[in-house]
CSV table of C-alpha atoms and ligand atoms in Angstrom, one decimal:
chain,number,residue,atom,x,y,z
T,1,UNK,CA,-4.5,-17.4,5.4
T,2,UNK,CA,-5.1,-13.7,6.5
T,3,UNK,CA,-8.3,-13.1,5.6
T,4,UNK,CA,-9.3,-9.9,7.5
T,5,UNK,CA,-11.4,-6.4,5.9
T,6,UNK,CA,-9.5,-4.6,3.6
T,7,UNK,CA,-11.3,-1.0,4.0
T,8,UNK,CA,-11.5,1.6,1.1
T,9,UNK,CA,-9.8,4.5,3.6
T,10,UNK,CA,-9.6,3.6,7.7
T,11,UNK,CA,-8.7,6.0,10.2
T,12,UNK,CA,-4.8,6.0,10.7
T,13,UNK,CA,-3.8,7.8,14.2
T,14,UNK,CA,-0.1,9.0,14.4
T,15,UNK,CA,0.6,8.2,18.1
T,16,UNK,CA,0.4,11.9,19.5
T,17,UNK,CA,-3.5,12.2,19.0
T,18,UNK,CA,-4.1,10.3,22.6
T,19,UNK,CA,-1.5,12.8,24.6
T,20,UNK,CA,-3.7,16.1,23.3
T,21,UNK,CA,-7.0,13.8,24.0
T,22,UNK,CA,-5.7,13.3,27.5
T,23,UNK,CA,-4.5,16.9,28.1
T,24,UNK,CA,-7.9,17.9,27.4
T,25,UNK,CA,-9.6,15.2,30.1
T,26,UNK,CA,-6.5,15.9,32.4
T,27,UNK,CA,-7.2,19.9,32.0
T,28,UNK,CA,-11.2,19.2,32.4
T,29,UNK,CA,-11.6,20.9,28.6
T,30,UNK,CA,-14.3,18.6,27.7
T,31,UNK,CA,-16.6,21.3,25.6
T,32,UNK,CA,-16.9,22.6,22.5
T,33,UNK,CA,-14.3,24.5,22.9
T,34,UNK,CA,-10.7,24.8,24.7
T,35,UNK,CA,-7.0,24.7,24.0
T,36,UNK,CA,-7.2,21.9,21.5
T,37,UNK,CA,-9.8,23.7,19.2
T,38,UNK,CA,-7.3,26.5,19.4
T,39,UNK,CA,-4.7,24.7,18.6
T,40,UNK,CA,-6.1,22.6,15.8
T,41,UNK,CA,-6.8,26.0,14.3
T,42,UNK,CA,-3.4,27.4,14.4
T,43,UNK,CA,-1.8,24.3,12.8
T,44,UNK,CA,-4.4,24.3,9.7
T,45,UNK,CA,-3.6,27.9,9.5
T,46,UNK,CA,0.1,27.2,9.3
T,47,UNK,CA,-0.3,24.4,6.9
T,48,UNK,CA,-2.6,26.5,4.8
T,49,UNK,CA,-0.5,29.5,4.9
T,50,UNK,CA,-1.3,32.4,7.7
T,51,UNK,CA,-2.9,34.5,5.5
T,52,UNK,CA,-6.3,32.4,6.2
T,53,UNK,CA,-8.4,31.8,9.4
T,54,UNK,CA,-9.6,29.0,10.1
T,55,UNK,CA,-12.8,28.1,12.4
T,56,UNK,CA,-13.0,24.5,13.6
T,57,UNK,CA,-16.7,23.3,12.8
T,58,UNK,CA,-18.7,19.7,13.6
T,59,UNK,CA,-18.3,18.8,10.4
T,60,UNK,CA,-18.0,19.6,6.6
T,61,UNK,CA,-21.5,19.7,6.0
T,62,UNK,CA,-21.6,22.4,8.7
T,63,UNK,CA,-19.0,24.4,7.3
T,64,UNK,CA,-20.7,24.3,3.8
T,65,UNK,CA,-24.6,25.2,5.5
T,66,UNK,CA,-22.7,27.9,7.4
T,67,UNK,CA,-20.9,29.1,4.4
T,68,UNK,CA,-23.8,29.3,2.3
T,69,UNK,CA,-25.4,31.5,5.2
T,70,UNK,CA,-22.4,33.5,4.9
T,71,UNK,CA,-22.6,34.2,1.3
T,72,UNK,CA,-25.6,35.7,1.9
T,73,UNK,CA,-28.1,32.7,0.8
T,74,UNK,CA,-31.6,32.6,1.6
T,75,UNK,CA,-34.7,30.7,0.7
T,76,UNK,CA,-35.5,30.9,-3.2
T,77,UNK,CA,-32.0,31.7,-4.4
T,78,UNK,CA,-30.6,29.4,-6.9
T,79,UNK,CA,-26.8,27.8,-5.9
T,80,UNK,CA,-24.8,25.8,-8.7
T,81,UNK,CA,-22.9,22.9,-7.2
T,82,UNK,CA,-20.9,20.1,-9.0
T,83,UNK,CA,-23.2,17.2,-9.9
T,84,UNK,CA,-20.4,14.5,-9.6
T,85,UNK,CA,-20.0,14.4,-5.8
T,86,UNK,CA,-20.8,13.5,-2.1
T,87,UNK,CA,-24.4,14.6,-1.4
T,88,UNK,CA,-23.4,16.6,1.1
T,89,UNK,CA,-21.9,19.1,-0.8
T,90,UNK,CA,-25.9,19.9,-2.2
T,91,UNK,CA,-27.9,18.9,1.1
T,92,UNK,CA,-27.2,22.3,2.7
T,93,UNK,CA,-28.6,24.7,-0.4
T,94,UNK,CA,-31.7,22.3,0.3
T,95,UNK,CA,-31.7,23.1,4.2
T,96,UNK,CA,-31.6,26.8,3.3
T,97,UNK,CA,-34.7,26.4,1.4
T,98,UNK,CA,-32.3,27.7,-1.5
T,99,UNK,CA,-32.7,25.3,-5.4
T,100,UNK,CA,-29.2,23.7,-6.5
T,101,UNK,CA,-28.3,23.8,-10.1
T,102,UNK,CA,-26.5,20.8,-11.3
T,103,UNK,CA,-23.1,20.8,-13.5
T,104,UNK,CA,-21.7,18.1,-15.4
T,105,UNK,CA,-17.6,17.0,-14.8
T,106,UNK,CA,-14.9,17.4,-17.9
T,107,UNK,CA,-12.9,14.3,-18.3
T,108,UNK,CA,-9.5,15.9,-16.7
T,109,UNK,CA,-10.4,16.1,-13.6
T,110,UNK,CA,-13.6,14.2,-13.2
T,111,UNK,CA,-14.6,18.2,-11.4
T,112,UNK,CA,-17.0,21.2,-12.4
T,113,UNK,CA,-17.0,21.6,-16.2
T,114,UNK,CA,-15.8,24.8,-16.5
T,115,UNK,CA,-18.0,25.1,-20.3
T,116,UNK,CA,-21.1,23.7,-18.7
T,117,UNK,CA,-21.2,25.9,-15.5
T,118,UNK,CA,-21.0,29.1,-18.4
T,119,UNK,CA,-23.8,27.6,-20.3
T,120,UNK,CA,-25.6,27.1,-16.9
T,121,UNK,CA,-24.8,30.4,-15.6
T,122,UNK,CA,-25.9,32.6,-19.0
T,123,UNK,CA,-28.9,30.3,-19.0
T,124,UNK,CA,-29.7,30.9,-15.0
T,125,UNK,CA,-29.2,34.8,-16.2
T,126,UNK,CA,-31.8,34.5,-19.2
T,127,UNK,CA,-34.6,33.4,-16.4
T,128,UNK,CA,-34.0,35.7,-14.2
T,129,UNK,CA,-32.2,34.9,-11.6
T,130,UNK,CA,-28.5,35.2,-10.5
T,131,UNK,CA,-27.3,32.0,-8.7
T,132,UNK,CA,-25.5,33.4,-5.7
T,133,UNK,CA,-22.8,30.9,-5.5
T,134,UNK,CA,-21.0,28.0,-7.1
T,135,UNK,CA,-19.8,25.1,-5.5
T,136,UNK,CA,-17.0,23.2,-7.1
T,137,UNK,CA,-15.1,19.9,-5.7
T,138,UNK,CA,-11.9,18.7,-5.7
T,139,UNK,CA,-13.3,14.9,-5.9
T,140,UNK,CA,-11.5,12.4,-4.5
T,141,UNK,CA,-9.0,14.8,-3.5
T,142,UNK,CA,-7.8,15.9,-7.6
T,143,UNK,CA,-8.0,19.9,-8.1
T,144,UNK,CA,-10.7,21.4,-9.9
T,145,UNK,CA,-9.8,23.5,-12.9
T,146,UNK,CA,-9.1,26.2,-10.9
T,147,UNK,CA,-8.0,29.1,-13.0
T,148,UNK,CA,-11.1,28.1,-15.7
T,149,UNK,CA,-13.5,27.9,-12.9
T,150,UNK,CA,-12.3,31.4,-10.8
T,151,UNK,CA,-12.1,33.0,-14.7
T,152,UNK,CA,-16.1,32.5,-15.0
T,153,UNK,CA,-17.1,33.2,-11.3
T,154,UNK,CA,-15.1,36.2,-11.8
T,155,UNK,CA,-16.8,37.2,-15.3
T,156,UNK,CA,-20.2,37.2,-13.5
T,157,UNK,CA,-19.2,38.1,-9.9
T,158,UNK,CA,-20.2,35.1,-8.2
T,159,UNK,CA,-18.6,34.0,-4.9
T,160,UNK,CA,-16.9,30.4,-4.6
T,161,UNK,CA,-17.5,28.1,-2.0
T,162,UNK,CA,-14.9,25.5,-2.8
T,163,UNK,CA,-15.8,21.9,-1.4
T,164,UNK,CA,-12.4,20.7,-0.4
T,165,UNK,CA,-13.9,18.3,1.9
T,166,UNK,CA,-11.4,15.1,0.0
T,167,UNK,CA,-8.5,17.4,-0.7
T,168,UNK,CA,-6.9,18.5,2.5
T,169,UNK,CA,-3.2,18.1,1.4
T,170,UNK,CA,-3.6,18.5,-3.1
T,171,UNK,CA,-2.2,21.0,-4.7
T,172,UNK,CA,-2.9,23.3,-7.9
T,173,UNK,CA,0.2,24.9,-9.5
T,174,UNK,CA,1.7,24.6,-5.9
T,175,UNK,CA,-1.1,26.5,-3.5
T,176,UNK,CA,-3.0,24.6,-1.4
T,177,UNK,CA,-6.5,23.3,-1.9
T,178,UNK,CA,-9.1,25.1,0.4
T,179,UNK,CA,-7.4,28.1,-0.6
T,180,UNK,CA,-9.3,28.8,-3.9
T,181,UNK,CA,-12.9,29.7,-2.8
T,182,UNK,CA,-14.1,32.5,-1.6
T,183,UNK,CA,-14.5,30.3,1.3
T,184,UNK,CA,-13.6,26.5,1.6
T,185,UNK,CA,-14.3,23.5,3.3
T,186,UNK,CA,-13.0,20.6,5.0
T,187,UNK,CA,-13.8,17.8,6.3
T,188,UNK,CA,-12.4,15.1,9.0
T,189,UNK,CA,-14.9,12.3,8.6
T,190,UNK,CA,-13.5,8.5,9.8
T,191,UNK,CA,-12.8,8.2,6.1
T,192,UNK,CA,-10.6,11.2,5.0
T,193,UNK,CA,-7.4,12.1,4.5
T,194,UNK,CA,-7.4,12.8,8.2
T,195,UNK,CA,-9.7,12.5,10.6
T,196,UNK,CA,-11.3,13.9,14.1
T,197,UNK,CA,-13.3,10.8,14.1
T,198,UNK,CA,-16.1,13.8,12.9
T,199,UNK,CA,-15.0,17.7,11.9
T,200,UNK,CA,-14.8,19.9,9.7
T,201,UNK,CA,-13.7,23.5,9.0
T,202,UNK,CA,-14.4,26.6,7.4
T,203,UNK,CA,-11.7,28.7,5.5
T,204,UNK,CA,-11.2,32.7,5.0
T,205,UNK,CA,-9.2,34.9,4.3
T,206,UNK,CA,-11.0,37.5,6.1
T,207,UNK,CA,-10.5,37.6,10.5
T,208,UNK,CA,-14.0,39.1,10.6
T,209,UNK,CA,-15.5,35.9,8.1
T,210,UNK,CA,-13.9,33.6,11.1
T,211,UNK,CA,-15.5,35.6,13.9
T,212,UNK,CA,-18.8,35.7,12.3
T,213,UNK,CA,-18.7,31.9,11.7
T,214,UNK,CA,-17.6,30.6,15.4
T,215,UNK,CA,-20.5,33.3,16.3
T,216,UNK,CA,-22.9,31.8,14.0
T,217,UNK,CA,-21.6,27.9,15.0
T,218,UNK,CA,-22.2,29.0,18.7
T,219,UNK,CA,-26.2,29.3,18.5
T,220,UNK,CA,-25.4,33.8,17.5
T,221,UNK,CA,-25.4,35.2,20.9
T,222,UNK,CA,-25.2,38.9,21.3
T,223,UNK,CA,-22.7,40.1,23.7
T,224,UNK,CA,-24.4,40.7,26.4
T,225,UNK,CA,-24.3,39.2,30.0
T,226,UNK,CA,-27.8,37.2,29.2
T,227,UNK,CA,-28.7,35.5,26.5
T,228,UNK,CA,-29.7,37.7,24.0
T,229,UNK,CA,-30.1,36.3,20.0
T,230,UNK,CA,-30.5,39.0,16.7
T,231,UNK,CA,-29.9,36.3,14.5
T,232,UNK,CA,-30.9,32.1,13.8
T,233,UNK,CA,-27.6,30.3,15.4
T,234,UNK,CA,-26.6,26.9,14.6
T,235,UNK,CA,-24.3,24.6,17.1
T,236,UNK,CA,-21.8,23.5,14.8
T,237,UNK,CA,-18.2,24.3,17.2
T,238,UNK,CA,-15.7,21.3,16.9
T,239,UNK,CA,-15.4,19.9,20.4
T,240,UNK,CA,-12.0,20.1,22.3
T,241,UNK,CA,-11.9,16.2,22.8
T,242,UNK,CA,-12.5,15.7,18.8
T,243,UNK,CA,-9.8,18.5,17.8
T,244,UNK,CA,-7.1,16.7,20.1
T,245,UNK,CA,-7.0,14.1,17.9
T,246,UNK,CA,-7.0,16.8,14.9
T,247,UNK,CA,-3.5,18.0,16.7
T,248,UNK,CA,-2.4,14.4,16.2
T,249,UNK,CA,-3.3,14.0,12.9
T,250,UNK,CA,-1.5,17.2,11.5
T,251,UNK,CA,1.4,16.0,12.5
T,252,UNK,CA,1.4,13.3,10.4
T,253,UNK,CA,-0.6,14.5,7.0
T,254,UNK,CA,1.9,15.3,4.7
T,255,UNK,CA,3.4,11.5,5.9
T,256,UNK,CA,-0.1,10.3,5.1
T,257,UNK,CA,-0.4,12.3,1.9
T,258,UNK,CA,2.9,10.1,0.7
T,259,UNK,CA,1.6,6.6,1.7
T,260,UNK,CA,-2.0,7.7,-0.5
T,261,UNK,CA,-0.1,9.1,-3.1
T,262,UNK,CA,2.6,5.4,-2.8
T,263,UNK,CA,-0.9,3.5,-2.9
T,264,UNK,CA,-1.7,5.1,-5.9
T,265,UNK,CA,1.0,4.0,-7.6
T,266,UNK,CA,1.0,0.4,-6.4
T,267,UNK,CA,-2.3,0.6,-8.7
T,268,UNK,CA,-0.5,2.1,-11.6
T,269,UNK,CA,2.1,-0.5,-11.7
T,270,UNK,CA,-0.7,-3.5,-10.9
T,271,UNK,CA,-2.5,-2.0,-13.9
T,272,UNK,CA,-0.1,-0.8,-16.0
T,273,UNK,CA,-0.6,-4.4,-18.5
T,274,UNK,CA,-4.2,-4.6,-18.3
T,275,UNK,CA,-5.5,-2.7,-21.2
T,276,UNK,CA,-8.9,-2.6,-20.1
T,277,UNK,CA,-8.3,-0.4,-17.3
T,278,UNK,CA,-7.5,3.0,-17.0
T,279,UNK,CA,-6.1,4.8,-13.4
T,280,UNK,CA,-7.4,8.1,-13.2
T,281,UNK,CA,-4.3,10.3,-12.8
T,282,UNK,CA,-3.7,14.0,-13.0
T,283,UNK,CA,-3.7,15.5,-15.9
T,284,UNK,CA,-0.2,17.6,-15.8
T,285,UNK,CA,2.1,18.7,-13.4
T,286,UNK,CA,0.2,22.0,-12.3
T,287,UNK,CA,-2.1,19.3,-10.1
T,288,UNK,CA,-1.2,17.3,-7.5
T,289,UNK,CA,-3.3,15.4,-5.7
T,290,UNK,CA,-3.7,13.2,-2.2
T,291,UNK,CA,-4.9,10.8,-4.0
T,292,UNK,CA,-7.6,10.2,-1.2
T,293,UNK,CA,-8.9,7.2,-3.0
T,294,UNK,CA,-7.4,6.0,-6.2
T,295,UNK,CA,-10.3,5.0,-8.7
T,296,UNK,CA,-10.4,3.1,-11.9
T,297,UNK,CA,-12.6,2.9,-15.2
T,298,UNK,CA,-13.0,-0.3,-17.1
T,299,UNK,CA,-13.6,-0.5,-20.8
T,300,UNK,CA,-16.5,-2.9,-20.7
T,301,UNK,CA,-16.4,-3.7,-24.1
T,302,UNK,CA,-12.7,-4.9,-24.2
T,303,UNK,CA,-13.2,-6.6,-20.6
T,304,UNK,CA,-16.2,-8.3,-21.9
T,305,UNK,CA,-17.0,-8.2,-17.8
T,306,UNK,CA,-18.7,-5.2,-15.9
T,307,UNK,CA,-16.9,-2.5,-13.2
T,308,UNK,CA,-20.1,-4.8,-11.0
T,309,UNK,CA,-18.6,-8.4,-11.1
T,310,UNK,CA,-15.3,-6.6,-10.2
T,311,UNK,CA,-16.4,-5.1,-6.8
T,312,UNK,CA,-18.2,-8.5,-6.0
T,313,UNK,CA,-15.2,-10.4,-7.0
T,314,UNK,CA,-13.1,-8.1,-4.4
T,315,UNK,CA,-16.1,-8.3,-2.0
T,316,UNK,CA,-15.5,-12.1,-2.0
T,317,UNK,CA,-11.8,-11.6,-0.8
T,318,UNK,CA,-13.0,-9.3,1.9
T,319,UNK,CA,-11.4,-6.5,-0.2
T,320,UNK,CA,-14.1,-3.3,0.0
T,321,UNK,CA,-14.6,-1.0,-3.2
T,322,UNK,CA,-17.1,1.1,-3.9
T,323,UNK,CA,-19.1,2.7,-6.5
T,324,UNK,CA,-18.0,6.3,-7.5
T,325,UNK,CA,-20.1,8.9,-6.5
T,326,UNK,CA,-24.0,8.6,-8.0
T,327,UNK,CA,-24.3,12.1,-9.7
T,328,UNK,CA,-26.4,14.4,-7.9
T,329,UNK,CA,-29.0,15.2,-10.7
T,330,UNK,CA,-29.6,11.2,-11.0
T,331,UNK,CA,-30.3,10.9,-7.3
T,332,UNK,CA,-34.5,10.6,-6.3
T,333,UNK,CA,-33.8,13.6,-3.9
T,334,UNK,CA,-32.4,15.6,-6.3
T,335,UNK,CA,-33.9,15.1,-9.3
T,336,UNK,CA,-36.3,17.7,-9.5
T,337,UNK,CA,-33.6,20.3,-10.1
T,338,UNK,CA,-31.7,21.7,-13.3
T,339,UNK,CA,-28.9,19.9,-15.0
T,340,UNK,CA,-26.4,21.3,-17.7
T,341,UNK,CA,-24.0,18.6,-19.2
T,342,UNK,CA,-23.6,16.3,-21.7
T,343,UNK,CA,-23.7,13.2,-19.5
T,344,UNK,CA,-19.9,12.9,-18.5
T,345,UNK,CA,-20.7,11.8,-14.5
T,346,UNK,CA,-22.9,9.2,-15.9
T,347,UNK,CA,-20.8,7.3,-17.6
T,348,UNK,CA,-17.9,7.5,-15.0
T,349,UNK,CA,-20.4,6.4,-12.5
T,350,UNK,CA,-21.5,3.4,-14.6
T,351,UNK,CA,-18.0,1.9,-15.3
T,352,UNK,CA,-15.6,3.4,-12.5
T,353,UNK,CA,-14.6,1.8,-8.7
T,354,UNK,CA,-12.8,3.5,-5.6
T,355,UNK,CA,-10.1,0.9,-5.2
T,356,UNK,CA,-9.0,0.3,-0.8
T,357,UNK,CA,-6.6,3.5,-0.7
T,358,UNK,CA,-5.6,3.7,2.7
T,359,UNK,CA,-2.4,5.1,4.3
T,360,UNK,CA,-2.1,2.0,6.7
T,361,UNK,CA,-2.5,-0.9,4.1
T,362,UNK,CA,0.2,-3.1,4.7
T,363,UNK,CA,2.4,-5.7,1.9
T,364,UNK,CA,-0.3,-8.6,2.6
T,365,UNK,CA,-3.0,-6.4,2.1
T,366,UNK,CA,-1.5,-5.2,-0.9
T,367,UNK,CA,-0.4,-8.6,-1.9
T,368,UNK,CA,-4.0,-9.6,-1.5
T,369,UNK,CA,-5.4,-6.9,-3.4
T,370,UNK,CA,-2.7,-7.7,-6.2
T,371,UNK,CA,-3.4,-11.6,-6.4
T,372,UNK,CA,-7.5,-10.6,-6.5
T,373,UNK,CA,-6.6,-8.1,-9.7
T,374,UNK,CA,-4.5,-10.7,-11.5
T,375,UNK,CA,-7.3,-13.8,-10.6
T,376,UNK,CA,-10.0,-10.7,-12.0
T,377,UNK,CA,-8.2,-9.9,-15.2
T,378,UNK,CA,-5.9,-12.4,-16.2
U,401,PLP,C1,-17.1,14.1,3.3
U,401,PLP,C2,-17.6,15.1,2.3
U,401,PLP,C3,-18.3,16.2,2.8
U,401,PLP,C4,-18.9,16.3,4.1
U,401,PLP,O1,-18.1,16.2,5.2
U,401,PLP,P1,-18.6,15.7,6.6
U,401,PLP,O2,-17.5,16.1,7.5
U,401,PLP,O3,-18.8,14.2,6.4
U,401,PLP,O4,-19.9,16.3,6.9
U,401,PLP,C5,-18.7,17.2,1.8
U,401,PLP,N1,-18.3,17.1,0.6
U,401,PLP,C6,-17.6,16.0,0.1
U,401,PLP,C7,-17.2,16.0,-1.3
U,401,PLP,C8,-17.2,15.0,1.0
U,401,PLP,O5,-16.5,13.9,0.5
């Protein structure tokens, strides 16, 4: 019998991502920089629409420190960023020397509660302080409530940095996510929708925004024939070998988008009988999701079996799953700072999985992952 890893979310090359690797040996662009990162750019930019400029960065945590630097964040300031999420949306308000604010998820969306980050914000107000951004996610690739969220940063005239680091390729009411913040994010980890085996990018609308990030991501050289520095740089540039394979994977997203969004749907049907089991889903048609990983909540009570014995019953097949996200404000790093919620992350932490959601999972893997539910549940 097949027994070989089923991974959450694998890399899944298209074919062409080689050619643009080997154009860039062939053509000696082996830097940070070259006709690949050029080109990488221009296709997010079309896919995004050309209305935005894109700059190519090392990765997403990058393109979040350096968008916090652009939003004019500085040691002391207080930044609000989702609770529910990947820590390195919050690492680079840390690096900054800058205090995160926690915000509890709503239950739609499993993203920034659009009531607690008002409470949060009036309360922030009422000590004295104005937090100079707001970081919401679009976890595991589902949109934010992005009109609610905008509404409030709009009331109190704070700037969005919107983490779209698991969302390249969702939609809310038909415009792309990465297109909501002030500035966005994305990412091209191994793991991700797509990858550049490591990448990310930051997102404007403004030319000059882009100009001043590549400058910043290039250690801030002034333009002059030495090398002359006003400001702190950072070297955070994609390199051209990395954004070859970026070339070859935009070709194929919206492909890969289908074959999550299929994979999600295998786990609908699978479920569908088991009432102790709920698939999170969107909540009406205005989102639409990638469905980078498709997760799960178990009603312990009914299973009389915890979300645990279910990942080491899948662990046992050689089938990975993983924990969802540990909220921010519960981790030892992070504990320290404010929190305003009522406790919704916890409990989708304690009794949720990220089921194997990859675009290249074949019938026997599904098959395998089908048997290992029914054995599980029945
Ligand atoms: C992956 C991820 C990031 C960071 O991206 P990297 O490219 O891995 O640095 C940020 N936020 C979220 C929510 C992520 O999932």
């Amino acid at each position: 019998m097949n027994n070989s890893k089923i991974w959450l979310s694998s890399p899944h090359m298209g074919g062409n991502e080689k050619n643009f690797v080997k154009e860039a040996f062939d053509t000696n662009w082996v830097a940070p920089l070259g006709p690949n990162v050029t080109g990488f750019e221009q296709d997010l930019e079309n896919y995004l629409g050309q209305e935005h400029y894109v700059a190519a960065l090392s990765s997403g945590t990058a393109a979040i420190h350096l968008g916090l630097v652009l939003l004019g964040v500085t040691a002391g300031d207080e930044v609000i960023c989702q609770s529910f999420t990947f820590s390195a949306s919050a690492n680079p308000i840390v690096y900054l020397g800058a205090s995160p604010i926690f915000i509890d998820s709503e239950t739609e969306t499993w993203n920034m509660c659009p009531i607690a980050l008002e409470e949060a914000i009036i309360d922030r107000l009422k000590k004295g302080k104005k937090p100079k951004a707001i970081i919401p996610v679009h976890l595991y690739g589902m949109p934010f409530k992005v009109d609610e969220i905008r509404k409030i940063a709009d009331k109190y005239e704070i700037p969005i940095l919107e983490d779209s680091a698991e969302a390249l390729g969702s939609t809310y009411k038909g415009k792309k996510c990465g297109t909501f913040g002030d500035i966005g994010v994305l990412s091209f980890n191994g793991n991700k929708i797509i990858t550049t085996s490591g990448g990310g990018a930051l997102v404007t609308l403004s030319k000059g925004v882009k100009e001043k990030t590549v400058y910043l991501a290039t250690q801030a050289r002034d333009n002059e024939p030495h090398y002359q520095h006003s400001e702190i740089g950072y070297n955070y540039r994609l390199s051209n070998i990395c954004a070859g394979i970026g070339r070859g994977q935009m070709e194929i997203l919206e492909h890969h988008v289908s074959l999550r969004r299929s994979m999600h749907q295998f786990y609908l049907d699978i479920f569908n009988t088991i009432d102790s089991v709920t698939v999170f889903d969107e909540p009406n048609s205005n989102y639409f999701s990638n469905h980078w990983l498709t997760c799960i909540i178990i009603d312990s009570k009914v299973l009389g079996k915890t979300i645990e014995q279910f990942r080491v019953a899948l662990e046992m097949e050689n089938i990975e799953s993983r924990p969802l996200w540990m909220p921010m404000h519960l981790q030892p790093v992070f504990e320290k700072y404010p929190y305003y919620g009522s406790n919704v992350a916890n409990l989708l932490f304690q009794n949720g999985l990220c089921l194997p959601s990859g675009s290249n999972l074949t019938e026997s893997d599904k098959q395998r992952i089908t048997d290992a539910v029914h054995r599980f549940f029945k």
